[in-house]
């Protein structure tokens, strides 16, 4: 669970780099880049309003497929962002495409970030669920801290393509660790 949350926290923290990436790579104005970035939390909002119902209705074994599919879709969104930098889109087309990709990204990554850890901690933490949540979240924010610090240096040294390649790797690790955890949880139940 901890590895899953560490990876998904990094995937959520990409929002900090998005406006700069959109401005520098796709030629989107700073105002449009900020607007496009706001679509990501809108996708998260929609996902969490509906995601809890879907998550509760899925069997424990079905949650592995559900979360794995969502995280693979998140990976595809990151790949689309990487590809957009090479397509030579006009700023207006890049803005529209980015908004669509970021909405789907928020829609697919938020449930995997918020729901499994919360449900796990409540089910298994007992009277210490607050401590368990705190420890797992602390590990997630430690990973985010390393990502934010290292990510900026990586962009300076190797460019945005390297940063997105790193995020693609993190997304695949998130998928693997989340699916592994969900399957282990289903077997234990």
PDB file of C-alpha atoms in Angstrom, residues 35-132:
ATOM      1  CA  UNK A  35      -6.585  27.336 -17.023  1.00  0.00           C
ATOM      2  CA  UNK A  36      -5.687  23.996 -18.620  1.00  0.00           C
ATOM      3  CA  UNK A  37      -4.085  22.856 -15.354  1.00  0.00           C
ATOM      4  CA  UNK A  38      -7.327  23.593 -13.504  1.00  0.00           C
ATOM      5  CA  UNK A  39      -9.046  20.909 -15.565  1.00  0.00           C
ATOM      6  CA  UNK A  40      -7.001  18.241 -13.747  1.00  0.00           C
ATOM      7  CA  UNK A  41      -8.668  18.841 -10.346  1.00  0.00           C
ATOM      8  CA  UNK A  42     -12.041  19.017 -12.121  1.00  0.00           C
ATOM      9  CA  UNK A  43     -11.429  15.476 -13.352  1.00  0.00           C
ATOM     10  CA  UNK A  44     -10.430  14.467  -9.816  1.00  0.00           C
ATOM     11  CA  UNK A  45     -13.648  15.972  -8.451  1.00  0.00           C
ATOM     12  CA  UNK A  46     -15.859  14.071 -10.880  1.00  0.00           C
ATOM     13  CA  UNK A  47     -13.904  10.857 -10.279  1.00  0.00           C
ATOM     14  CA  UNK A  48     -14.244  11.025  -6.529  1.00  0.00           C
ATOM     15  CA  UNK A  49     -17.934  11.863  -6.584  1.00  0.00           C
ATOM     16  CA  UNK A  50     -18.624   8.797  -8.726  1.00  0.00           C
ATOM     17  CA  UNK A  51     -15.586   6.698  -7.824  1.00  0.00           C
ATOM     18  CA  UNK A  52     -16.609   5.873  -4.285  1.00  0.00           C
ATOM     19  CA  UNK A  53     -19.849   4.307  -5.484  1.00  0.00           C
ATOM     20  CA  UNK A  54     -18.087   2.272  -8.168  1.00  0.00           C
ATOM     21  CA  UNK A  55     -15.319   1.217  -5.767  1.00  0.00           C
ATOM     22  CA  UNK A  56     -17.820   0.046  -3.140  1.00  0.00           C
ATOM     23  CA  UNK A  57     -19.787  -1.966  -5.701  1.00  0.00           C
ATOM     24  CA  UNK A  58     -16.711  -3.719  -7.102  1.00  0.00           C
ATOM     25  CA  UNK A  59     -15.669  -6.997  -5.534  1.00  0.00           C
ATOM     26  CA  UNK A  60     -12.293  -7.045  -3.856  1.00  0.00           C
ATOM     27  CA  UNK A  61     -10.917  -8.997  -6.818  1.00  0.00           C
ATOM     28  CA  UNK A  62     -12.619  -6.591  -9.223  1.00  0.00           C
ATOM     29  CA  UNK A  63     -10.900  -3.638  -7.578  1.00  0.00           C
ATOM     30  CA  UNK A  64      -7.532  -4.844  -8.877  1.00  0.00           C
ATOM     31  CA  UNK A  65      -8.790  -4.713 -12.464  1.00  0.00           C
ATOM     32  CA  UNK A  66     -10.635  -1.432 -11.892  1.00  0.00           C
ATOM     33  CA  UNK A  67      -7.658   0.356 -10.347  1.00  0.00           C
ATOM     34  CA  UNK A  68      -5.187  -1.211 -12.772  1.00  0.00           C
ATOM     35  CA  UNK A  69      -7.266  -0.103 -15.738  1.00  0.00           C
ATOM     36  CA  UNK A  70      -7.577   3.415 -14.381  1.00  0.00           C
ATOM     37  CA  UNK A  71      -3.842   3.688 -13.776  1.00  0.00           C
ATOM     38  CA  UNK A  72      -3.076   2.347 -17.255  1.00  0.00           C
ATOM     39  CA  UNK A  73      -5.383   5.063 -18.611  1.00  0.00           C
ATOM     40  CA  UNK A  74      -3.413   7.599 -16.533  1.00  0.00           C
ATOM     41  CA  UNK A  75      -0.230   6.270 -18.108  1.00  0.00           C
ATOM     42  CA  UNK A  76      -1.783   6.752 -21.549  1.00  0.00           C
ATOM     43  CA  UNK A  77      -2.603  10.365 -20.620  1.00  0.00           C
ATOM     44  CA  UNK A  78       1.039  10.995 -19.691  1.00  0.00           C
ATOM     45  CA  UNK A  79       2.116   9.422 -22.973  1.00  0.00           C
ATOM     46  CA  UNK A  80      -0.338  11.718 -24.790  1.00  0.00           C
ATOM     47  CA  UNK A  81       1.177  14.767 -23.067  1.00  0.00           C
ATOM     48  CA  UNK A  82       4.612  13.602 -24.145  1.00  0.00           C
ATOM     49  CA  UNK A  83       3.433  13.050 -27.729  1.00  0.00           C
ATOM     50  CA  UNK A  84       1.731  16.454 -27.933  1.00  0.00           C
ATOM     51  CA  UNK A  85       5.104  18.130 -27.537  1.00  0.00           C
ATOM     52  CA  UNK A  86       6.200  16.454 -30.783  1.00  0.00           C
ATOM     53  CA  UNK A  87       3.052  16.954 -32.859  1.00  0.00           C
ATOM     54  CA  UNK A  88       3.583  20.635 -33.628  1.00  0.00           C
ATOM     55  CA  UNK A  89       0.053  21.621 -32.593  1.00  0.00           C
ATOM     56  CA  UNK A  90      -0.958  25.254 -32.708  1.00  0.00           C
ATOM     57  CA  UNK A  91      -1.331  26.814 -29.248  1.00  0.00           C
ATOM     58  CA  UNK A  92      -5.138  26.788 -29.567  1.00  0.00           C
ATOM     59  CA  UNK A  93      -5.246  23.111 -30.599  1.00  0.00           C
ATOM     60  CA  UNK A  94      -2.703  22.260 -27.901  1.00  0.00           C
ATOM     61  CA  UNK A  95      -4.884  24.012 -25.312  1.00  0.00           C
ATOM     62  CA  UNK A  96      -8.000  22.023 -26.256  1.00  0.00           C
ATOM     63  CA  UNK A  97      -6.111  18.728 -26.439  1.00  0.00           C
ATOM     64  CA  UNK A  98      -4.383  19.406 -23.128  1.00  0.00           C
ATOM     65  CA  UNK A  99      -7.676  20.177 -21.398  1.00  0.00           C
ATOM     66  CA  UNK A 100      -9.144  16.875 -22.596  1.00  0.00           C
ATOM     67  CA  UNK A 101      -6.072  14.868 -21.579  1.00  0.00           C
ATOM     68  CA  UNK A 102      -5.784  16.510 -18.161  1.00  0.00           C
ATOM     69  CA  UNK A 103      -9.463  15.961 -17.389  1.00  0.00           C
ATOM     70  CA  UNK A 104      -9.130  12.253 -18.166  1.00  0.00           C
ATOM     71  CA  UNK A 105      -5.858  12.132 -16.219  1.00  0.00           C
ATOM     72  CA  UNK A 106      -7.552  13.554 -13.114  1.00  0.00           C
ATOM     73  CA  UNK A 107     -10.514  11.254 -13.651  1.00  0.00           C
ATOM     74  CA  UNK A 108      -8.305   8.164 -13.722  1.00  0.00           C
ATOM     75  CA  UNK A 109      -5.573   8.878 -11.193  1.00  0.00           C
ATOM     76  CA  UNK A 110      -7.603  10.331  -8.290  1.00  0.00           C
ATOM     77  CA  UNK A 111      -9.520   7.167  -7.296  1.00  0.00           C
ATOM     78  CA  UNK A 112      -6.309   5.128  -7.176  1.00  0.00           C
ATOM     79  CA  UNK A 113      -4.701   7.812  -5.014  1.00  0.00           C
ATOM     80  CA  UNK A 114      -7.474   8.417  -2.518  1.00  0.00           C
ATOM     81  CA  UNK A 115      -9.657   5.330  -2.177  1.00  0.00           C
ATOM     82  CA  UNK A 116      -7.473   2.217  -1.601  1.00  0.00           C
ATOM     83  CA  UNK A 117      -5.353   3.720   1.171  1.00  0.00           C
ATOM     84  CA  UNK A 118      -8.323   5.205   2.984  1.00  0.00           C
ATOM     85  CA  UNK A 119     -10.326   1.973   2.856  1.00  0.00           C
ATOM     86  CA  UNK A 120      -7.282  -0.099   3.837  1.00  0.00           C
ATOM     87  CA  UNK A 121      -6.470   2.135   6.796  1.00  0.00           C
ATOM     88  CA  UNK A 122     -10.017   2.129   8.100  1.00  0.00           C
ATOM     89  CA  UNK A 123     -10.370  -1.650   7.702  1.00  0.00           C
ATOM     90  CA  UNK A 124      -6.995  -2.622   9.170  1.00  0.00           C
ATOM     91  CA  UNK A 125      -5.893   0.283  11.322  1.00  0.00           C
ATOM     92  CA  UNK A 126      -8.429  -0.237  14.082  1.00  0.00           C
ATOM     93  CA  UNK A 127      -7.856   2.216  16.909  1.00  0.00           C
ATOM     94  CA  UNK A 128      -4.609   3.282  15.241  1.00  0.00           C
ATOM     95  CA  UNK A 129      -6.003   4.088  11.788  1.00  0.00           C
ATOM     96  CA  UNK A 130      -5.032   7.740  12.198  1.00  0.00           C
ATOM     97  CA  UNK A 131      -1.412   6.771  12.833  1.00  0.00           C
ATOM     98  CA  UNK A 132      -1.479   4.321   9.915  1.00  0.00           C
TER      99      UNK A 132
END
